[in-house]
C-alpha positions in Angstrom: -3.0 -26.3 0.5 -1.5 -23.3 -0.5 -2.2 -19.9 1.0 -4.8 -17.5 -1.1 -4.7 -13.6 -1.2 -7.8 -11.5 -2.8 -6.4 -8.8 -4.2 -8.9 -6.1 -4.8 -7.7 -3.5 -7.5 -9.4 -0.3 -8.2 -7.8 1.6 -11.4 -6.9 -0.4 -14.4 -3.1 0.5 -14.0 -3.2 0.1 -10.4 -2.8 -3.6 -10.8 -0.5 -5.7 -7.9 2.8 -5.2 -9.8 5.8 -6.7 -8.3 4.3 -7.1 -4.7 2.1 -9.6 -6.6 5.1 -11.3 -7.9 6.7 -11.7 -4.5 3.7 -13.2 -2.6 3.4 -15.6 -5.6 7.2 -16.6 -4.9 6.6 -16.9 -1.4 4.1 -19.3 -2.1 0.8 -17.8 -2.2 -1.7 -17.7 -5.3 -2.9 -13.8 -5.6 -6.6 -13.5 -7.0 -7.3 -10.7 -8.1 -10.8 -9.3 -8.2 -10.5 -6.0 -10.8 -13.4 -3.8 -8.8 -13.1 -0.9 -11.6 -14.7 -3.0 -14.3 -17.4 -3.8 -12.3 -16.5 -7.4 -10.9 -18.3 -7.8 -7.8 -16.5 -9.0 -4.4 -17.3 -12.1 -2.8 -19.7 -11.2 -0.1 -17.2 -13.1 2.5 -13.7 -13.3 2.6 -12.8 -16.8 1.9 -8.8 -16.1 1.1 -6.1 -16.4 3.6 -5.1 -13.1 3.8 -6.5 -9.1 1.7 -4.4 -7.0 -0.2 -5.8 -3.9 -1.3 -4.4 -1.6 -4.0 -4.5 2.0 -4.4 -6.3 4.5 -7.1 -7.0 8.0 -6.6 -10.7 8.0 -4.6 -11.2 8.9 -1.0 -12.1 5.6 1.1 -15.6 6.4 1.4 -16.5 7.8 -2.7 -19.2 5.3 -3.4 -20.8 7.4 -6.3 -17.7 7.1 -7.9 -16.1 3.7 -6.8 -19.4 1.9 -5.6 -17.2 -1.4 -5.1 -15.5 0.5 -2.0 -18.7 -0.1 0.1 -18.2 -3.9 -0.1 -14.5 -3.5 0.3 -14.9 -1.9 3.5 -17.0 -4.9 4.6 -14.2 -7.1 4.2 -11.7 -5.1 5.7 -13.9 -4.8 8.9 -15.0 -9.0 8.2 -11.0 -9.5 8.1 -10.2 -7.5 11.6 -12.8 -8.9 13.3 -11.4 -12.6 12.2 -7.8 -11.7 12.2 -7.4 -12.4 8.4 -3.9 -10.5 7.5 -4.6 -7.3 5.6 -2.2 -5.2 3.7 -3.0 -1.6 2.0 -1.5 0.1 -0.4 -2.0 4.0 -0.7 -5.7 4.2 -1.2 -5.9 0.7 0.6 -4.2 2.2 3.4 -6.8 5.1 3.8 -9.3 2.5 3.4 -7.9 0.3 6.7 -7.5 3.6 8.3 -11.1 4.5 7.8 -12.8 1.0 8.7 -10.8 1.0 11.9 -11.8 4.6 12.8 -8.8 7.1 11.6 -9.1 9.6 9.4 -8.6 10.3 5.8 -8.3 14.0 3.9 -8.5 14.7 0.6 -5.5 16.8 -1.2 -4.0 17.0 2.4 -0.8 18.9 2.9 2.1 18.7 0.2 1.8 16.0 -2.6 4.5 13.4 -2.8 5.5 11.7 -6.3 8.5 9.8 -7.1 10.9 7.9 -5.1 10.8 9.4 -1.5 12.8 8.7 1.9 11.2 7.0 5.0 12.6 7.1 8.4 11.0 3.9 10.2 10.0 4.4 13.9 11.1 2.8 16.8 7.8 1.0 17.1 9.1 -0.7 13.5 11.7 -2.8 15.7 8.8 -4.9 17.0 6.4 -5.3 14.0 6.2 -8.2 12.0 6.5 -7.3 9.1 8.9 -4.1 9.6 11.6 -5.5 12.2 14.7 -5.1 11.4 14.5 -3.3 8.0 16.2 0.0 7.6 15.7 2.9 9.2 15.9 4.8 6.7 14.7 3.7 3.3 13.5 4.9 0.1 10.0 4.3 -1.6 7.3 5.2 -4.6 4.8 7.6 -3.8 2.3 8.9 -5.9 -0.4 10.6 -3.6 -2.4 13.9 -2.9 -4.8 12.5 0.3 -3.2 11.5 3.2 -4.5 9.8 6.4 -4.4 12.3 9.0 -5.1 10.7 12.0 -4.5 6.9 13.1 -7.4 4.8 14.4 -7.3 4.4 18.3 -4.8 1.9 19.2 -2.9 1.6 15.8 1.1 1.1 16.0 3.0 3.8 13.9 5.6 2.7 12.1 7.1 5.0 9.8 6.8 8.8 8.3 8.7 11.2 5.6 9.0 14.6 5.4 5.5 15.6 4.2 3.3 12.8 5.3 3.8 11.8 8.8 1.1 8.4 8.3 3.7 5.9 6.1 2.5 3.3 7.8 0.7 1.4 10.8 -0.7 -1.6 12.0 -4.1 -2.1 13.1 -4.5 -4.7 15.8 -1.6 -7.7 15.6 -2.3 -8.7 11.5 -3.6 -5.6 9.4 -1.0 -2.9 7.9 -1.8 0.1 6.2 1.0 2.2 4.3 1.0 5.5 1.8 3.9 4.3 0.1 4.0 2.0 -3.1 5.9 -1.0 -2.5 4.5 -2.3 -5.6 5.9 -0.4 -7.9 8.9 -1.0 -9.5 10.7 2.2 -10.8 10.1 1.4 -14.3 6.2 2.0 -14.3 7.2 5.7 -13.7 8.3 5.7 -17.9 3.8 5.5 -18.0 3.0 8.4 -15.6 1.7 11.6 -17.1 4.6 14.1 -18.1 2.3 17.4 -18.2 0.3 16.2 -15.2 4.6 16.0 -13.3 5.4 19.2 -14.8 2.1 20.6 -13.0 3.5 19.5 -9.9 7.1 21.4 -11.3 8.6 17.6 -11.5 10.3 16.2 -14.4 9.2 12.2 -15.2 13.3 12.0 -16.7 14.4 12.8 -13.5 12.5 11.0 -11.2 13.1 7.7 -12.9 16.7 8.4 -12.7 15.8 9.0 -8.9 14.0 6.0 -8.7 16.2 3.3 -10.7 19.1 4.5 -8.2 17.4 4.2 -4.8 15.7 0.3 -6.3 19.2 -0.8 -5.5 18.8 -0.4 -1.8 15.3 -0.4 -1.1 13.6 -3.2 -3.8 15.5 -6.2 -1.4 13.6 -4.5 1.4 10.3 -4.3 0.4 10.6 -7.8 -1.3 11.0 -9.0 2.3 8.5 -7.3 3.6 6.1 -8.9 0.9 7.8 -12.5 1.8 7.0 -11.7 6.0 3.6 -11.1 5.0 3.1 -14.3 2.5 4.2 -16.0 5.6 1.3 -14.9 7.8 -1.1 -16.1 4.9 0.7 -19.2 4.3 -0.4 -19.3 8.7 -3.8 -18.4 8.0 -4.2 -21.4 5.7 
């Protein structure tokens, strides 16, 4: 039987993108449960492993996002069974939350566009980032920022600005700020006057983008595949 992932996504252009793709390469069917229109959750998580996407909302904005409430109980249902978890941006918060860190809104200095990471040592001995790089590039698109790791979580990588890149919480739940689902060319959609806000120009940071893809797209992709593998386990 093949390995299931419920994808929950929580803007309508937030969708799974290309980290979709790859866990359907690596054998695992992605279901993907679109929370914004007002699809409800399952009440239990029955899939193999949870993937949850980003979309600008604070973990906890129920009045806004009243699927995050439910989404939060699988997070928590998935720890407690060791279900593998991956979040993306907002997903990430979200992990960090359940498990106790903290999240901020509009916290320190935003990062957009294609962005370097410097993986920690800790990296060498995760399962999903041994071995990579240790320095790589990837998207970012974010204003909040988790600023403070639940107790016990492995830190994994940082940038410049945003010292939480990503963690693991317990042996089979990741949380990162980063966008390792999107491929440079969704940046051609983002807001031009909403970059030039930021003093960013949307020409320039596809450029950016479409160059570092060479390096860094083969290492997210096997990051993707390493965690279709623990599904394809959980099965």
């Amino acid at each position: 039987m093949a390995a299931k992932a419920l994808v929950v996504q929580n803007t309508a252009l937030g969708g799974p993108g290309r980290f979709g793709d790859w866990l359907v390469e690596a054998g695992v069917a992605v279901q993907i449960v679109r929370a914004y229109e007002g699809t409800p959750l399952p009440p239990r998580l029955t899939q193999d492993a949870l993937v949850m996407l980003g979309g600008g909302f604070m973990p906890d904005d129920d009045a806004r996002a009243p699927w995050l409430a439910p989404t939060r109980a699988l997070v928590a249902e998935a720890l407690d069974a060791g279900t593998p978890v991956f979040g993306i941006c907002l997903g990430g918060q979200l992990l960090a939350h359940v498990a106790g860190g903290a999240v901020a809104a509009e916290h320190g200095e935003p990062e957009i566009g294609s962005t370097p990471l410097t993986l920690r040592a800790e990296a060498q001995s995760d399962p999903l980032f041994h071995g990579l790089p240790r320095r790589v590039t990837a998207i970012e698109r974010h204003v909040d920022a988790v600023t403070a790791l639940p107790t016990g979580a492995v830190w994994l990588a940082e940038s410049e600005r945003c010292p939480y890149q990503a963690f693991r919480v317990g042996e089979r739940a990741w949380g990162v700020q980063f966008h390792p689902e999107t491929a440079p060319e969704r940046i051609r959609a983002w807001d031009a006057q909403r970059l030039a806000a930021h003093g960013l120009d949307r020409a320039e940071l596809l450029s950016r983008a479409m160059d570092d893809a060479v390096t860094a797209t083969p290492v997210w992709r096997q990051l993707a595949h390493r965690f279709a593998a623990l599904a394809q386990q959980s099965a």
